[in-house]
Amino acid sequence: MATSWVISQSRPSASRLLALLPHLFVGGVREAHTSASNTTSKISRFYKAAHVVPAEDRSGFQVMLDRKPVRTPGKKLAVLPSHPLALAVAAEWEWQEKGKPQLHTMPMMSLVAHALDQPRPRDKVIAHIMNYVHTDAACCLYERGTLARRQQEVFGPILEALRQDAGWRFLMSDNIAGSHQTDELVEGVRAWLAGLDDWHLAAMEQLTGTTKSVVIPAALLRGHITPAQALAAARVEEDFQAEEWGRVEAGHDLDEADLRSRVFGPSLFVRLLQMR
């Protein structure tokens, strides 16, 4: 019989995931998990427990709901190459209290479905990401002034790290039309994207669309910045404006929480992929 890891009964695994996942959601992950653990009789959902088993072909780890395997919207089996990632996805299912799954509380599962189903061909995904190269938020500066200096302070070291690591020489510009990059840079980035597996490409696509940048997520995936630094880099302009004009109660906080989820989710996804 295959070994099974049941999230709701495996406290060490659940505890580790709780330590890794606290910043992914706008509201009460810990409270939801506590409620799910302590009021099982009140839960109204179509399964009792989420757990993980080795895939039948030994290609990875299958997420299960009771005796049924989890499938993506495209009917692909949710077989993951990393046991920690499979546990994280199972934890998302375990935290669902009742009714239909709340997709906004399942960033790992959403990325898994995107990677496995590939709703768009790889070449179109790469083309979509490449659209940001000439308008990258890390390369398009404001006109000379305090904000432009802060942008250079934040983005300069990131660009230099990518230059030393990958040989990418991104050009910064305050031109309203964007920062036109060299053909050599464009082809270098395209070749790197083409070399990513489907899992990492799914994370890269979400991060690029979220940060309006190729530089920030590339630096994150290549290990030059942390998720917190990536979030700060993506919010340079917003934070500057808030300092100048003040924060709008609830508005700025919700925007920041949403951005944190969209940055930390793929970041943790990639980290868990690398853990065996």
Short mmCIF file of C-alpha atoms in Angstrom, two decimals:
data_model
loop_
_atom_site.label_atom_id
_atom_site.label_comp_id
_atom_site.label_asym_id
_atom_site.label_seq_id
_atom_site.Cartn_x
_atom_site.Cartn_y
_atom_site.Cartn_z
CA MET A 1 0.00 0.00 0.00
CA ALA A 2 1.31 3.43 -0.90
CA THR A 3 2.46 5.73 1.86
CA SER A 4 -0.02 8.55 2.51
CA TRP A 5 0.65 11.91 4.11
CA VAL A 6 -2.59 13.32 5.57
CA ILE A 7 -2.37 17.06 6.15
CA SER A 8 -5.00 17.30 8.88
CA GLN A 9 -3.29 14.54 10.90
CA SER A 10 0.33 15.33 10.12
CA ARG A 11 1.12 18.16 12.52
CA PRO A 12 4.87 18.58 11.70
CA SER A 13 4.11 18.97 7.98
CA ALA A 14 1.18 21.30 8.61
CA SER A 15 3.24 23.39 11.02
CA ARG A 16 6.05 23.82 8.50
CA LEU A 17 3.56 24.87 5.84
CA LEU A 18 1.90 27.35 8.19
CA ALA A 19 5.32 28.91 8.75
CA LEU A 20 5.90 29.20 5.01
CA LEU A 21 2.48 30.38 3.87
CA PRO A 22 1.35 33.20 6.22
CA HIS A 23 1.68 36.07 3.77
CA LEU A 24 -0.17 34.58 0.82
CA PHE A 25 -3.70 35.48 1.74
CA VAL A 26 -5.60 38.67 2.43
CA GLY A 27 -7.52 37.13 5.33
CA GLY A 28 -7.08 34.73 8.29
CA VAL A 29 -5.29 31.63 7.05
CA ARG A 30 -4.42 30.54 10.55
CA GLU A 31 -7.98 31.11 11.77
CA ALA A 32 -9.37 29.12 8.84
CA HIS A 33 -7.00 26.25 9.56
CA THR A 34 -7.79 26.28 13.28
CA SER A 35 -11.51 26.31 12.54
CA ALA A 36 -11.15 23.44 10.09
CA SER A 37 -9.20 21.42 12.66
CA ASN A 38 -11.48 22.05 15.64
CA THR A 39 -14.94 22.03 14.05
CA THR A 40 -14.73 19.12 11.66
CA SER A 41 -18.36 18.21 12.28
CA LYS A 42 -19.46 21.59 10.92
CA ILE A 43 -17.52 21.33 7.68
CA SER A 44 -19.69 20.94 4.61
CA ARG A 45 -17.55 19.89 1.67
CA PHE A 46 -17.34 16.93 -0.68
CA TYR A 47 -14.24 15.39 0.97
CA LYS A 48 -13.04 14.71 4.50
CA ALA A 49 -9.28 15.09 4.21
CA ALA A 50 -6.57 16.08 1.76
CA HIS A 51 -3.43 13.99 1.60
CA VAL A 52 -0.47 13.12 -0.61
CA VAL A 53 0.64 9.77 -2.03
CA PRO A 54 3.42 8.77 -4.40
CA ALA A 55 2.22 8.78 -8.01
CA GLU A 56 1.49 5.35 -9.42
CA ASP A 57 4.25 5.72 -12.02
CA ARG A 58 6.65 7.13 -9.41
CA SER A 59 6.93 10.37 -11.40
CA GLY A 60 6.11 12.54 -8.41
CA PHE A 61 3.50 13.06 -5.72
CA GLN A 62 -0.26 12.95 -6.22
CA VAL A 63 -2.57 15.20 -4.21
CA MET A 64 -5.66 13.30 -3.05
CA LEU A 65 -9.05 14.19 -1.58
CA ASP A 66 -9.99 11.09 0.37
CA ARG A 67 -9.56 8.33 -2.24
CA LYS A 68 -9.95 10.55 -5.28
CA PRO A 69 -6.99 12.20 -7.03
CA VAL A 70 -7.08 15.94 -7.48
CA ARG A 71 -7.29 17.01 -11.10
CA THR A 72 -6.79 20.36 -12.79
CA PRO A 73 -9.59 22.15 -14.69
CA GLY A 74 -8.07 20.53 -17.79
CA LYS A 75 -8.52 17.08 -16.19
CA LYS A 76 -4.79 16.54 -15.64
CA LEU A 77 -3.77 14.64 -12.52
CA ALA A 78 -2.21 16.95 -9.92
CA VAL A 79 1.09 15.04 -9.81
CA LEU A 80 3.88 17.29 -8.56
CA PRO A 81 7.63 16.81 -8.78
CA SER A 82 8.24 17.99 -5.20
CA HIS A 83 6.85 16.48 -2.01
CA PRO A 84 6.86 19.83 -0.12
CA LEU A 85 4.94 21.47 -2.97
CA ALA A 86 2.42 18.63 -2.97
CA LEU A 87 1.94 19.11 0.79
CA ALA A 88 1.38 22.85 0.25
CA VAL A 89 -1.30 22.16 -2.36
CA ALA A 90 -2.93 19.58 -0.09
CA ALA A 91 -2.88 22.15 2.74
CA GLU A 92 -4.78 24.59 0.52
CA TRP A 93 -7.46 21.97 -0.01
CA GLU A 94 -7.52 21.13 3.69
CA TRP A 95 -8.10 24.78 4.60
CA GLN A 96 -11.27 24.95 2.50
CA GLU A 97 -14.09 24.94 5.02
CA LYS A 98 -17.23 24.39 2.98
CA GLY A 99 -18.83 24.60 -0.41
CA LYS A 100 -16.78 25.22 -3.52
CA PRO A 101 -13.03 25.85 -3.15
CA GLN A 102 -12.15 29.54 -2.79
CA LEU A 103 -9.60 30.02 -5.54
CA HIS A 104 -8.18 33.22 -4.06
CA THR A 105 -6.93 31.13 -1.12
CA MET A 106 -5.26 28.55 -3.40
CA PRO A 107 -2.30 30.24 -5.13
CA MET A 108 -0.28 27.01 -5.24
CA MET A 109 -3.09 25.03 -6.85
CA SER A 110 -3.71 27.81 -9.35
CA LEU A 111 -0.09 27.73 -10.47
CA VAL A 112 -0.11 23.93 -10.63
CA ALA A 113 -3.17 24.02 -12.89
CA HIS A 114 -1.57 26.67 -15.08
CA ALA A 115 1.66 24.69 -15.43
CA LEU A 116 -0.06 21.37 -16.19
CA ASP A 117 -2.92 22.58 -18.39
CA GLN A 118 -0.90 25.18 -20.32
CA PRO A 119 -3.94 27.17 -21.52
CA ARG A 120 -1.59 28.92 -23.94
CA PRO A 121 1.28 27.37 -25.92
CA ARG A 122 4.76 27.94 -24.45
CA ASP A 123 5.81 30.19 -27.32
CA LYS A 124 2.87 32.51 -26.68
CA VAL A 125 3.61 32.61 -22.95
CA ILE A 126 7.21 33.54 -23.68
CA ALA A 127 6.10 36.16 -26.21
CA HIS A 128 3.75 37.64 -23.60
CA ILE A 129 6.57 37.90 -21.06
CA MET A 130 8.90 39.41 -23.66
CA ASN A 131 6.39 42.23 -24.23
CA TYR A 132 7.59 43.70 -20.93
CA VAL A 133 11.28 43.87 -21.87
CA HIS A 134 11.14 47.32 -23.50
CA THR A 135 8.73 48.77 -20.93
CA ASP A 136 10.18 47.09 -17.83
CA ALA A 137 9.22 48.87 -14.60
CA ALA A 138 12.80 48.43 -13.41
CA CYS A 139 14.20 50.28 -16.42
CA CYS A 140 11.68 53.07 -17.03
CA LEU A 141 12.57 55.96 -14.75
CA TYR A 142 10.67 59.08 -13.87
CA GLU A 143 12.15 62.43 -14.86
CA ARG A 144 15.05 63.59 -12.72
CA GLY A 145 14.10 64.02 -9.09
CA THR A 146 13.63 62.21 -5.81
CA LEU A 147 11.60 59.33 -7.24
CA ALA A 148 14.07 58.71 -10.07
CA ARG A 149 16.94 58.60 -7.56
CA ARG A 150 15.06 56.08 -5.44
CA GLN A 151 14.35 53.96 -8.51
CA GLN A 152 18.06 53.93 -9.35
CA GLU A 153 18.93 53.00 -5.76
CA VAL A 154 16.52 50.06 -5.80
CA PHE A 155 16.89 48.81 -9.37
CA GLY A 156 20.57 49.57 -9.97
CA PRO A 157 21.92 46.72 -7.80
CA ILE A 158 19.37 44.28 -9.25
CA LEU A 159 20.35 45.16 -12.82
CA GLU A 160 24.03 44.84 -11.92
CA ALA A 161 23.45 41.40 -10.38
CA LEU A 162 21.79 40.22 -13.59
CA ARG A 163 24.62 41.69 -15.66
CA GLN A 164 27.24 39.81 -13.67
CA ASP A 165 25.25 36.59 -13.49
CA ALA A 166 23.64 36.31 -16.93
CA GLY A 167 25.46 38.95 -18.96
CA TRP A 168 22.21 40.89 -19.42
CA ARG A 169 22.81 44.63 -19.86
CA PHE A 170 19.43 46.24 -19.35
CA LEU A 171 19.34 49.94 -20.23
CA MET A 172 17.55 52.45 -18.01
CA SER A 173 15.76 55.43 -19.51
CA ASP A 174 13.43 58.28 -18.56
CA ASN A 175 12.00 58.36 -22.08
CA ILE A 176 8.21 58.24 -22.04
CA ALA A 177 8.34 55.69 -24.87
CA GLY A 178 10.17 53.20 -22.67
CA SER A 179 13.69 51.85 -22.57
CA HIS A 180 14.60 50.22 -25.89
CA GLN A 181 16.84 47.24 -25.21
CA THR A 182 19.51 45.75 -27.47
CA ASP A 183 18.89 42.73 -29.67
CA GLU A 184 21.56 40.85 -27.72
CA LEU A 185 19.72 41.44 -24.45
CA VAL A 186 16.37 40.47 -25.95
CA GLU A 187 17.69 37.19 -27.33
CA GLY A 188 19.49 36.39 -24.08
CA VAL A 189 16.31 36.78 -22.05
CA ARG A 190 14.27 34.83 -24.61
CA ALA A 191 16.77 31.94 -24.54
CA TRP A 192 16.63 31.82 -20.73
CA LEU A 193 12.83 31.74 -20.73
CA ALA A 194 12.84 28.97 -23.33
CA GLY A 195 15.05 26.92 -21.00
CA LEU A 196 12.63 27.10 -18.06
CA ASP A 197 10.45 24.09 -17.36
CA ASP A 198 6.67 24.50 -17.35
CA TRP A 199 6.55 24.95 -13.56
CA HIS A 200 9.05 27.81 -13.44
CA LEU A 201 7.60 29.40 -16.57
CA ALA A 202 4.16 29.51 -14.96
CA ALA A 203 5.63 31.28 -11.93
CA MET A 204 7.62 33.65 -14.14
CA GLU A 205 4.55 34.59 -16.16
CA GLN A 206 2.50 35.46 -13.07
CA LEU A 207 5.35 37.41 -11.50
CA THR A 208 5.99 39.35 -14.70
CA GLY A 209 2.37 40.37 -15.08
CA THR A 210 2.18 41.32 -11.41
CA THR A 211 5.34 43.42 -11.27
CA LYS A 212 5.18 44.73 -14.87
CA SER A 213 8.78 43.66 -15.10
CA VAL A 214 11.05 40.92 -16.39
CA VAL A 215 13.97 42.15 -14.29
CA ILE A 216 12.34 41.73 -10.88
CA PRO A 217 11.06 38.14 -11.29
CA ALA A 218 14.21 37.05 -13.15
CA ALA A 219 16.34 38.34 -10.26
CA LEU A 220 14.03 36.56 -7.83
CA LEU A 221 14.10 33.22 -9.65
CA ARG A 222 17.88 33.44 -10.09
CA GLY A 223 18.35 34.01 -6.36
CA HIS A 224 19.53 37.63 -6.34
CA ILE A 225 16.65 39.07 -4.29
CA THR A 226 14.19 37.78 -1.73
CA PRO A 227 10.39 37.81 -2.12
CA ALA A 228 10.23 40.75 0.31
CA GLN A 229 12.77 42.67 -1.81
CA ALA A 230 10.84 41.83 -4.96
CA LEU A 231 7.66 43.17 -3.36
CA ALA A 232 9.44 46.36 -2.30
CA ALA A 233 10.88 46.80 -5.80
CA ALA A 234 7.44 46.36 -7.36
CA ARG A 235 6.05 49.04 -5.03
CA VAL A 236 8.72 51.74 -5.38
CA GLU A 237 6.42 54.26 -7.06
CA GLU A 238 3.36 53.46 -4.92
CA ASP A 239 5.32 53.72 -1.66
CA PHE A 240 6.87 57.00 -2.77
CA GLN A 241 3.47 58.49 -3.60
CA ALA A 242 2.07 57.29 -0.26
CA GLU A 243 4.93 58.99 1.57
CA GLU A 244 4.33 62.21 -0.35
CA TRP A 245 0.53 62.33 -0.20
CA GLY A 246 -0.39 59.92 2.56
CA ARG A 247 -1.99 56.49 2.55
CA VAL A 248 -5.66 55.93 1.79
CA GLU A 249 -7.10 53.86 4.60
CA ALA A 250 -8.03 50.36 3.43
CA GLY A 251 -7.24 51.18 -0.21
CA HIS A 252 -3.45 51.10 -0.01
CA ASP A 253 -3.50 48.25 2.50
CA LEU A 254 -5.66 46.05 0.27
CA ASP A 255 -3.55 46.82 -2.79
CA GLU A 256 -0.40 45.90 -0.91
CA ALA A 257 -1.95 42.69 0.45
CA ASP A 258 -3.07 41.66 -3.03
CA LEU A 259 0.37 42.36 -4.49
CA ARG A 260 2.03 40.47 -1.65
CA SER A 261 -0.09 37.42 -2.42
CA ARG A 262 0.76 37.61 -6.13
CA VAL A 263 4.49 37.95 -5.43
CA PHE A 264 4.92 35.62 -2.45
CA GLY A 265 2.74 32.87 -3.98
CA PRO A 266 4.90 32.18 -7.05
CA SER A 267 8.04 32.79 -4.96
CA LEU A 268 7.09 30.06 -2.51
CA PHE A 269 5.94 27.86 -5.38
CA VAL A 270 9.44 27.98 -6.89
CA ARG A 271 11.10 27.45 -3.52
CA LEU A 272 9.01 24.37 -2.82
CA LEU A 273 9.76 23.02 -6.29
CA GLN A 274 13.44 23.03 -5.36
CA MET A 275 12.89 21.20 -2.05
CA ARG A 276 12.91 17.43 -2.22
#
